């Protein structure tokens, strides 16, 4: 202390296959957009004339509203009886169809357990076999599913970001899909490392799905700012400026 020794993965593991990141942007369907705008308007009306003190008291309510907006971006079916289309779910369907045709194997991460359930139904519809890991999955079952997946028993693995973002070795997959963005990109990168790690023999493609003109674009911008700040500080380029600012 106060020194940090940093080793980058590409320096320590020069033989590790490349990692390709793809940002996949979709648009809200008409029905989805109507629900999104109604939720947004309701939140704005409740806050437009609120004082700082009142906003501070209503933090839990505000965070709940933001979570609801994020769920609508996935599909309103996560919290309501909804039979309409979802732009992002349609994009996922198209992407999974391409993956099936090309014989790739895939990890799909989401923060919402309900989204994993919906995606599981989509995989069954497309004839893609899968495992699912959530916070309620017993430790023994996790190990067994991991072993079986790496031996080729099924083609997809649905994983809760918080429950399975670390501690798993799933190098049998060469495609990773992040269905919904998290505020901290490092958490998603850790999840990606379930496939892009020692033992991986193929180039790994990572798809990050976003909805255009929604809160997910704000989350994406926040992720990039955090990434740039971390790179500047860890490379030493931002330390001088940080000291000047202080």
PDB file of C-alpha atoms in Angstrom:
ATOM      1  CA  UNK A   1       0.000   0.000   0.000  1.00  0.00           C
ATOM      2  CA  UNK A   2      -0.645   2.461  -1.599  1.00  0.00           C
ATOM      3  CA  UNK A   3       0.642   0.654  -4.704  1.00  0.00           C
ATOM      4  CA  UNK A   4      -1.397  -1.734  -6.832  1.00  0.00           C
ATOM      5  CA  UNK A   5       0.098  -4.463  -8.995  1.00  0.00           C
ATOM      6  CA  UNK A   6      -2.077  -4.907 -12.066  1.00  0.00           C
ATOM      7  CA  UNK A   7      -1.884  -7.841 -14.457  1.00  0.00           C
ATOM      8  CA  UNK A   8      -4.063  -7.730 -17.549  1.00  0.00           C
ATOM      9  CA  UNK A   9      -5.562 -10.966 -18.808  1.00  0.00           C
ATOM     10  CA  UNK A  10      -4.163 -10.462 -22.310  1.00  0.00           C
ATOM     11  CA  UNK A  11      -0.660 -10.140 -20.834  1.00  0.00           C
ATOM     12  CA  UNK A  12      -0.874 -13.126 -18.500  1.00  0.00           C
ATOM     13  CA  UNK A  13      -2.730 -15.339 -21.010  1.00  0.00           C
ATOM     14  CA  UNK A  14      -1.337 -14.379 -24.434  1.00  0.00           C
ATOM     15  CA  UNK A  15      -2.673 -17.592 -26.017  1.00  0.00           C
ATOM     16  CA  UNK A  16      -6.271 -16.930 -24.969  1.00  0.00           C
ATOM     17  CA  UNK A  17      -8.545 -16.574 -28.041  1.00  0.00           C
ATOM     18  CA  UNK A  18      -9.880 -13.138 -28.956  1.00  0.00           C
ATOM     19  CA  UNK A  19     -12.975 -11.598 -27.417  1.00  0.00           C
ATOM     20  CA  UNK A  20     -15.362  -9.827 -29.798  1.00  0.00           C
ATOM     21  CA  UNK A  21     -17.950  -7.459 -28.297  1.00  0.00           C
ATOM     22  CA  UNK A  22     -21.099  -6.602 -30.266  1.00  0.00           C
ATOM     23  CA  UNK A  23     -23.652  -3.998 -29.206  1.00  0.00           C
ATOM     24  CA  UNK A  24     -27.080  -5.015 -30.473  1.00  0.00           C
ATOM     25  CA  UNK A  25     -29.671  -2.221 -30.377  1.00  0.00           C
ATOM     26  CA  UNK A  26     -33.417  -2.780 -30.754  1.00  0.00           C
ATOM     27  CA  UNK A  27     -36.496  -0.577 -30.659  1.00  0.00           C
ATOM     28  CA  UNK A  28     -39.552  -0.845 -28.439  1.00  0.00           C
ATOM     29  CA  UNK A  29     -42.591  -2.372 -30.106  1.00  0.00           C
ATOM     30  CA  UNK A  30     -45.643  -0.074 -30.303  1.00  0.00           C
ATOM     31  CA  UNK A  31     -47.397  -1.777 -27.375  1.00  0.00           C
ATOM     32  CA  UNK A  32     -44.186  -1.887 -25.382  1.00  0.00           C
ATOM     33  CA  UNK A  33     -43.516   1.806 -26.062  1.00  0.00           C
ATOM     34  CA  UNK A  34     -46.981   2.831 -24.858  1.00  0.00           C
ATOM     35  CA  UNK A  35     -46.417   1.079 -21.516  1.00  0.00           C
ATOM     36  CA  UNK A  36     -42.912   2.530 -21.210  1.00  0.00           C
ATOM     37  CA  UNK A  37     -44.056   6.115 -21.846  1.00  0.00           C
ATOM     38  CA  UNK A  38     -46.957   5.738 -19.403  1.00  0.00           C
ATOM     39  CA  UNK A  39     -44.582   4.554 -16.675  1.00  0.00           C
ATOM     40  CA  UNK A  40     -42.125   7.350 -17.460  1.00  0.00           C
ATOM     41  CA  UNK A  41     -44.839   9.998 -17.416  1.00  0.00           C
ATOM     42  CA  UNK A  42     -46.148   8.742 -14.082  1.00  0.00           C
ATOM     43  CA  UNK A  43     -42.662   9.021 -12.563  1.00  0.00           C
ATOM     44  CA  UNK A  44     -42.071  12.488 -14.034  1.00  0.00           C
ATOM     45  CA  UNK A  45     -45.367  13.849 -12.735  1.00  0.00           C
ATOM     46  CA  UNK A  46     -44.526  12.644  -9.238  1.00  0.00           C
ATOM     47  CA  UNK A  47     -41.107  14.298  -9.241  1.00  0.00           C
ATOM     48  CA  UNK A  48     -41.455  17.458 -11.303  1.00  0.00           C
ATOM     49  CA  UNK A  49     -42.402  19.663  -8.343  1.00  0.00           C
ATOM     50  CA  UNK A  50     -40.842  17.595  -5.545  1.00  0.00           C
ATOM     51  CA  UNK A  51     -38.255  19.181  -3.275  1.00  0.00           C
ATOM     52  CA  UNK A  52     -34.826  17.644  -2.680  1.00  0.00           C
ATOM     53  CA  UNK A  53     -35.972  16.523   0.766  1.00  0.00           C
ATOM     54  CA  UNK A  54     -39.060  14.829  -0.648  1.00  0.00           C
ATOM     55  CA  UNK A  55     -37.024  13.116  -3.369  1.00  0.00           C
ATOM     56  CA  UNK A  56     -34.662  11.845  -0.688  1.00  0.00           C
ATOM     57  CA  UNK A  57     -37.589  10.352   1.230  1.00  0.00           C
ATOM     58  CA  UNK A  58     -38.896   8.650  -1.898  1.00  0.00           C
ATOM     59  CA  UNK A  59     -35.654   6.995  -2.998  1.00  0.00           C
ATOM     60  CA  UNK A  60     -37.048   3.470  -2.710  1.00  0.00           C
ATOM     61  CA  UNK A  61     -40.095   4.424  -4.775  1.00  0.00           C
ATOM     62  CA  UNK A  62     -37.896   6.048  -7.437  1.00  0.00           C
ATOM     63  CA  UNK A  63     -35.582   3.046  -7.640  1.00  0.00           C
ATOM     64  CA  UNK A  64     -38.624   0.793  -7.960  1.00  0.00           C
ATOM     65  CA  UNK A  65     -39.848   2.916 -10.863  1.00  0.00           C
ATOM     66  CA  UNK A  66     -36.462   2.726 -12.580  1.00  0.00           C
ATOM     67  CA  UNK A  67     -36.488  -1.058 -12.192  1.00  0.00           C
ATOM     68  CA  UNK A  68     -39.949  -1.131 -13.764  1.00  0.00           C
ATOM     69  CA  UNK A  69     -38.648   0.828 -16.776  1.00  0.00           C
ATOM     70  CA  UNK A  70     -35.824  -1.670 -17.164  1.00  0.00           C
ATOM     71  CA  UNK A  71     -38.270  -4.575 -16.998  1.00  0.00           C
ATOM     72  CA  UNK A  72     -40.447  -2.990 -19.696  1.00  0.00           C
ATOM     73  CA  UNK A  73     -37.348  -2.831 -21.924  1.00  0.00           C
ATOM     74  CA  UNK A  74     -37.007  -6.607 -21.515  1.00  0.00           C
ATOM     75  CA  UNK A  75     -40.732  -7.312 -21.823  1.00  0.00           C
ATOM     76  CA  UNK A  76     -43.754  -5.989 -19.869  1.00  0.00           C
ATOM     77  CA  UNK A  77     -44.692  -9.646 -19.310  1.00  0.00           C
ATOM     78  CA  UNK A  78     -42.239  -9.610 -16.395  1.00  0.00           C
ATOM     79  CA  UNK A  79     -44.784  -7.853 -14.176  1.00  0.00           C
ATOM     80  CA  UNK A  80     -48.139  -7.759 -15.974  1.00  0.00           C
ATOM     81  CA  UNK A  81     -50.462  -9.778 -18.166  1.00  0.00           C
ATOM     82  CA  UNK A  82     -48.978  -8.851 -21.522  1.00  0.00           C
ATOM     83  CA  UNK A  83     -49.452 -10.593 -24.853  1.00  0.00           C
ATOM     84  CA  UNK A  84     -47.817  -7.962 -27.089  1.00  0.00           C
ATOM     85  CA  UNK A  85     -44.452  -7.996 -28.797  1.00  0.00           C
ATOM     86  CA  UNK A  86     -41.088  -7.098 -27.300  1.00  0.00           C
ATOM     87  CA  UNK A  87     -38.468  -5.608 -29.599  1.00  0.00           C
ATOM     88  CA  UNK A  88     -35.636  -7.059 -27.554  1.00  0.00           C
ATOM     89  CA  UNK A  89     -37.215 -10.494 -27.258  1.00  0.00           C
ATOM     90  CA  UNK A  90     -37.691 -10.557 -31.027  1.00  0.00           C
ATOM     91  CA  UNK A  91     -34.006  -9.702 -31.462  1.00  0.00           C
ATOM     92  CA  UNK A  92     -33.055 -12.489 -29.065  1.00  0.00           C
ATOM     93  CA  UNK A  93     -35.191 -14.954 -31.010  1.00  0.00           C
ATOM     94  CA  UNK A  94     -33.433 -14.009 -34.260  1.00  0.00           C
ATOM     95  CA  UNK A  95     -29.997 -14.210 -32.636  1.00  0.00           C
ATOM     96  CA  UNK A  96     -30.693 -17.628 -31.091  1.00  0.00           C
ATOM     97  CA  UNK A  97     -31.935 -18.955 -34.437  1.00  0.00           C
ATOM     98  CA  UNK A  98     -28.636 -17.945 -36.021  1.00  0.00           C
ATOM     99  CA  UNK A  99     -26.688 -19.527 -33.155  1.00  0.00           C
ATOM    100  CA  UNK A 100     -28.582 -22.794 -33.569  1.00  0.00           C
ATOM    101  CA  UNK A 101     -27.912 -22.908 -37.308  1.00  0.00           C
ATOM    102  CA  UNK A 102     -24.180 -22.347 -36.789  1.00  0.00           C
ATOM    103  CA  UNK A 103     -23.854 -24.965 -34.010  1.00  0.00           C
ATOM    104  CA  UNK A 104     -22.512 -22.537 -31.403  1.00  0.00           C
ATOM    105  CA  UNK A 105     -23.173 -22.877 -27.691  1.00  0.00           C
ATOM    106  CA  UNK A 106     -24.318 -19.934 -25.643  1.00  0.00           C
ATOM    107  CA  UNK A 107     -24.495 -18.416 -22.149  1.00  0.00           C
ATOM    108  CA  UNK A 108     -27.427 -16.043 -21.564  1.00  0.00           C
ATOM    109  CA  UNK A 109     -27.318 -13.677 -18.574  1.00  0.00           C
ATOM    110  CA  UNK A 110     -30.172 -11.648 -17.110  1.00  0.00           C
ATOM    111  CA  UNK A 111     -30.766  -9.914 -13.779  1.00  0.00           C
ATOM    112  CA  UNK A 112     -34.424 -10.934 -13.702  1.00  0.00           C
ATOM    113  CA  UNK A 113     -35.351 -14.505 -12.885  1.00  0.00           C
ATOM    114  CA  UNK A 114     -38.645 -14.080 -14.719  1.00  0.00           C
ATOM    115  CA  UNK A 115     -36.700 -13.185 -17.852  1.00  0.00           C
ATOM    116  CA  UNK A 116     -34.738 -16.414 -17.579  1.00  0.00           C
ATOM    117  CA  UNK A 117     -38.038 -18.318 -17.376  1.00  0.00           C
ATOM    118  CA  UNK A 118     -39.360 -16.555 -20.491  1.00  0.00           C
ATOM    119  CA  UNK A 119     -36.101 -17.192 -22.345  1.00  0.00           C
ATOM    120  CA  UNK A 120     -36.231 -20.855 -21.329  1.00  0.00           C
ATOM    121  CA  UNK A 121     -39.618 -21.106 -23.043  1.00  0.00           C
ATOM    122  CA  UNK A 122     -38.200 -19.429 -26.136  1.00  0.00           C
ATOM    123  CA  UNK A 123     -35.308 -21.901 -26.249  1.00  0.00           C
ATOM    124  CA  UNK A 124     -37.732 -24.819 -26.008  1.00  0.00           C
ATOM    125  CA  UNK A 125     -39.771 -23.318 -28.859  1.00  0.00           C
ATOM    126  CA  UNK A 126     -36.623 -23.126 -31.002  1.00  0.00           C
ATOM    127  CA  UNK A 127     -35.567 -26.666 -30.078  1.00  0.00           C
ATOM    128  CA  UNK A 128     -32.482 -25.590 -28.122  1.00  0.00           C
ATOM    129  CA  UNK A 129     -31.747 -27.576 -24.968  1.00  0.00           C
ATOM    130  CA  UNK A 130     -30.651 -25.600 -21.903  1.00  0.00           C
ATOM    131  CA  UNK A 131     -29.742 -25.483 -18.234  1.00  0.00           C
ATOM    132  CA  UNK A 132     -30.855 -22.711 -15.871  1.00  0.00           C
ATOM    133  CA  UNK A 133     -28.989 -21.410 -12.831  1.00  0.00           C
ATOM    134  CA  UNK A 134     -30.505 -18.951 -10.337  1.00  0.00           C
ATOM    135  CA  UNK A 135     -29.903 -17.976  -6.728  1.00  0.00           C
ATOM    136  CA  UNK A 136     -32.063 -20.891  -5.558  1.00  0.00           C
ATOM    137  CA  UNK A 137     -30.045 -23.521  -7.438  1.00  0.00           C
ATOM    138  CA  UNK A 138     -28.256 -25.820  -4.914  1.00  0.00           C
ATOM    139  CA  UNK A 139     -24.456 -25.899  -4.987  1.00  0.00           C
ATOM    140  CA  UNK A 140     -24.338 -29.584  -5.944  1.00  0.00           C
ATOM    141  CA  UNK A 141     -26.681 -28.979  -8.862  1.00  0.00           C
ATOM    142  CA  UNK A 142     -24.528 -26.075 -10.074  1.00  0.00           C
ATOM    143  CA  UNK A 143     -21.463 -28.295 -10.208  1.00  0.00           C
ATOM    144  CA  UNK A 144     -23.329 -31.082 -11.957  1.00  0.00           C
ATOM    145  CA  UNK A 145     -24.843 -28.750 -14.571  1.00  0.00           C
ATOM    146  CA  UNK A 146     -21.473 -27.109 -15.190  1.00  0.00           C
ATOM    147  CA  UNK A 147     -19.798 -30.479 -15.699  1.00  0.00           C
ATOM    148  CA  UNK A 148     -22.551 -31.741 -17.994  1.00  0.00           C
ATOM    149  CA  UNK A 149     -22.629 -28.537 -20.066  1.00  0.00           C
ATOM    150  CA  UNK A 150     -18.865 -28.620 -20.620  1.00  0.00           C
ATOM    151  CA  UNK A 151     -19.208 -32.220 -21.768  1.00  0.00           C
ATOM    152  CA  UNK A 152     -21.694 -31.138 -24.426  1.00  0.00           C
ATOM    153  CA  UNK A 153     -24.987 -32.354 -22.984  1.00  0.00           C
ATOM    154  CA  UNK A 154     -26.966 -29.166 -23.787  1.00  0.00           C
ATOM    155  CA  UNK A 155     -26.467 -26.111 -26.000  1.00  0.00           C
ATOM    156  CA  UNK A 156     -27.463 -23.159 -23.813  1.00  0.00           C
ATOM    157  CA  UNK A 157     -27.022 -22.059 -20.214  1.00  0.00           C
ATOM    158  CA  UNK A 158     -29.378 -19.491 -18.653  1.00  0.00           C
ATOM    159  CA  UNK A 159     -27.694 -17.751 -15.738  1.00  0.00           C
ATOM    160  CA  UNK A 160     -28.753 -15.147 -13.205  1.00  0.00           C
ATOM    161  CA  UNK A 161     -26.127 -12.391 -13.373  1.00  0.00           C
ATOM    162  CA  UNK A 162     -25.781 -12.047  -9.607  1.00  0.00           C
ATOM    163  CA  UNK A 163     -25.977 -15.748  -8.799  1.00  0.00           C
ATOM    164  CA  UNK A 164     -23.719 -17.087 -11.552  1.00  0.00           C
ATOM    165  CA  UNK A 165     -21.561 -14.169 -12.613  1.00  0.00           C
ATOM    166  CA  UNK A 166     -18.531 -15.589 -10.805  1.00  0.00           C
ATOM    167  CA  UNK A 167     -17.131 -18.972  -9.837  1.00  0.00           C
ATOM    168  CA  UNK A 168     -18.209 -20.941 -12.919  1.00  0.00           C
ATOM    169  CA  UNK A 169     -16.034 -22.431 -15.656  1.00  0.00           C
ATOM    170  CA  UNK A 170     -18.120 -22.732 -18.823  1.00  0.00           C
ATOM    171  CA  UNK A 171     -15.544 -22.737 -21.602  1.00  0.00           C
ATOM    172  CA  UNK A 172     -17.698 -25.053 -23.741  1.00  0.00           C
ATOM    173  CA  UNK A 173     -19.636 -21.914 -24.754  1.00  0.00           C
ATOM    174  CA  UNK A 174     -18.232 -19.471 -27.292  1.00  0.00           C
ATOM    175  CA  UNK A 175     -21.114 -16.973 -27.340  1.00  0.00           C
ATOM    176  CA  UNK A 176     -22.270 -14.836 -24.405  1.00  0.00           C
ATOM    177  CA  UNK A 177     -25.480 -12.783 -24.436  1.00  0.00           C
ATOM    178  CA  UNK A 178     -26.167 -10.081 -21.843  1.00  0.00           C
ATOM    179  CA  UNK A 179     -29.900  -9.624 -22.227  1.00  0.00           C
ATOM    180  CA  UNK A 180     -30.139  -6.577 -19.952  1.00  0.00           C
ATOM    181  CA  UNK A 181     -27.384  -4.126 -18.927  1.00  0.00           C
ATOM    182  CA  UNK A 182     -26.249  -3.701 -15.338  1.00  0.00           C
ATOM    183  CA  UNK A 183     -25.065  -0.382 -13.894  1.00  0.00           C
ATOM    184  CA  UNK A 184     -21.538  -1.700 -13.341  1.00  0.00           C
ATOM    185  CA  UNK A 185     -19.911  -3.042 -16.500  1.00  0.00           C
ATOM    186  CA  UNK A 186     -17.287  -4.894 -14.442  1.00  0.00           C
ATOM    187  CA  UNK A 187     -20.014  -7.224 -13.154  1.00  0.00           C
ATOM    188  CA  UNK A 188     -20.985  -8.110 -16.720  1.00  0.00           C
ATOM    189  CA  UNK A 189     -17.327  -8.571 -17.661  1.00  0.00           C
ATOM    190  CA  UNK A 190     -16.917 -11.037 -14.797  1.00  0.00           C
ATOM    191  CA  UNK A 191     -19.896 -12.950 -16.170  1.00  0.00           C
ATOM    192  CA  UNK A 192     -18.338 -12.963 -19.647  1.00  0.00           C
ATOM    193  CA  UNK A 193     -15.227 -14.491 -18.093  1.00  0.00           C
ATOM    194  CA  UNK A 194     -17.219 -17.663 -17.368  1.00  0.00           C
ATOM    195  CA  UNK A 195     -16.518 -18.485 -21.034  1.00  0.00           C
ATOM    196  CA  UNK A 196     -13.465 -16.347 -21.865  1.00  0.00           C
ATOM    197  CA  UNK A 197     -10.924 -17.969 -19.579  1.00  0.00           C
ATOM    198  CA  UNK A 198      -8.232 -20.653 -19.453  1.00  0.00           C
ATOM    199  CA  UNK A 199      -9.431 -23.672 -21.406  1.00  0.00           C
ATOM    200  CA  UNK A 200     -11.303 -21.703 -24.062  1.00  0.00           C
ATOM    201  CA  UNK A 201     -10.283 -22.827 -27.548  1.00  0.00           C
ATOM    202  CA  UNK A 202     -12.522 -20.604 -29.687  1.00  0.00           C
ATOM    203  CA  UNK A 203     -13.027 -16.903 -30.271  1.00  0.00           C
ATOM    204  CA  UNK A 204     -15.731 -15.681 -27.883  1.00  0.00           C
ATOM    205  CA  UNK A 205     -18.463 -13.335 -29.160  1.00  0.00           C
ATOM    206  CA  UNK A 206     -20.265 -11.192 -26.584  1.00  0.00           C
ATOM    207  CA  UNK A 207     -23.618  -9.613 -27.444  1.00  0.00           C
ATOM    208  CA  UNK A 208     -24.892  -6.764 -25.286  1.00  0.00           C
ATOM    209  CA  UNK A 209     -28.569  -6.027 -25.966  1.00  0.00           C
ATOM    210  CA  UNK A 210     -29.892  -2.473 -25.555  1.00  0.00           C
ATOM    211  CA  UNK A 211     -33.172  -0.732 -26.294  1.00  0.00           C
ATOM    212  CA  UNK A 212     -33.009   2.512 -28.255  1.00  0.00           C
ATOM    213  CA  UNK A 213     -34.286   5.755 -26.656  1.00  0.00           C
ATOM    214  CA  UNK A 214     -34.777   4.203 -23.226  1.00  0.00           C
ATOM    215  CA  UNK A 215     -33.119   4.132 -19.825  1.00  0.00           C
ATOM    216  CA  UNK A 216     -30.850   1.388 -21.155  1.00  0.00           C
ATOM    217  CA  UNK A 217     -29.035   3.975 -23.281  1.00  0.00           C
ATOM    218  CA  UNK A 218     -28.372   5.972 -20.104  1.00  0.00           C
ATOM    219  CA  UNK A 219     -27.044   2.841 -18.410  1.00  0.00           C
ATOM    220  CA  UNK A 220     -24.816   2.152 -21.393  1.00  0.00           C
ATOM    221  CA  UNK A 221     -23.402   5.718 -21.267  1.00  0.00           C
ATOM    222  CA  UNK A 222     -22.774   5.318 -17.534  1.00  0.00           C
ATOM    223  CA  UNK A 223     -20.954   2.032 -18.162  1.00  0.00           C
ATOM    224  CA  UNK A 224     -18.663   3.704 -20.681  1.00  0.00           C
ATOM    225  CA  UNK A 225     -17.869   6.608 -18.341  1.00  0.00           C
ATOM    226  CA  UNK A 226     -16.972   4.164 -15.582  1.00  0.00           C
ATOM    227  CA  UNK A 227     -14.821   2.141 -17.987  1.00  0.00           C
ATOM    228  CA  UNK A 228     -12.931   5.248 -19.125  1.00  0.00           C
ATOM    229  CA  UNK A 229     -12.415   6.456 -15.566  1.00  0.00           C
ATOM    230  CA  UNK A 230     -11.120   3.071 -14.424  1.00  0.00           C
ATOM    231  CA  UNK A 231      -8.743   2.848 -17.395  1.00  0.00           C
ATOM    232  CA  UNK A 232      -7.389   6.336 -16.735  1.00  0.00           C
ATOM    233  CA  UNK A 233      -6.784   5.707 -13.052  1.00  0.00           C
ATOM    234  CA  UNK A 234      -5.294   2.234 -13.435  1.00  0.00           C
ATOM    235  CA  UNK A 235      -3.047   3.353 -16.287  1.00  0.00           C
ATOM    236  CA  UNK A 236      -1.832   6.334 -14.264  1.00  0.00           C
ATOM    237  CA  UNK A 237      -3.056   8.867 -16.821  1.00  0.00           C
ATOM    238  CA  UNK A 238      -5.862  10.168 -14.650  1.00  0.00           C
ATOM    239  CA  UNK A 239      -4.035  10.296 -11.317  1.00  0.00           C
ATOM    240  CA  UNK A 240      -2.497  13.741 -11.859  1.00  0.00           C
ATOM    241  CA  UNK A 241      -5.823  15.233 -12.869  1.00  0.00           C
ATOM    242  CA  UNK A 242      -7.530  13.599  -9.892  1.00  0.00           C
ATOM    243  CA  UNK A 243      -4.977  15.137  -7.534  1.00  0.00           C
ATOM    244  CA  UNK A 244      -5.417  18.559  -9.157  1.00  0.00           C
ATOM    245  CA  UNK A 245      -9.183  18.268  -8.752  1.00  0.00           C
ATOM    246  CA  UNK A 246      -8.758  17.530  -5.060  1.00  0.00           C
TER     247      UNK A 246
END
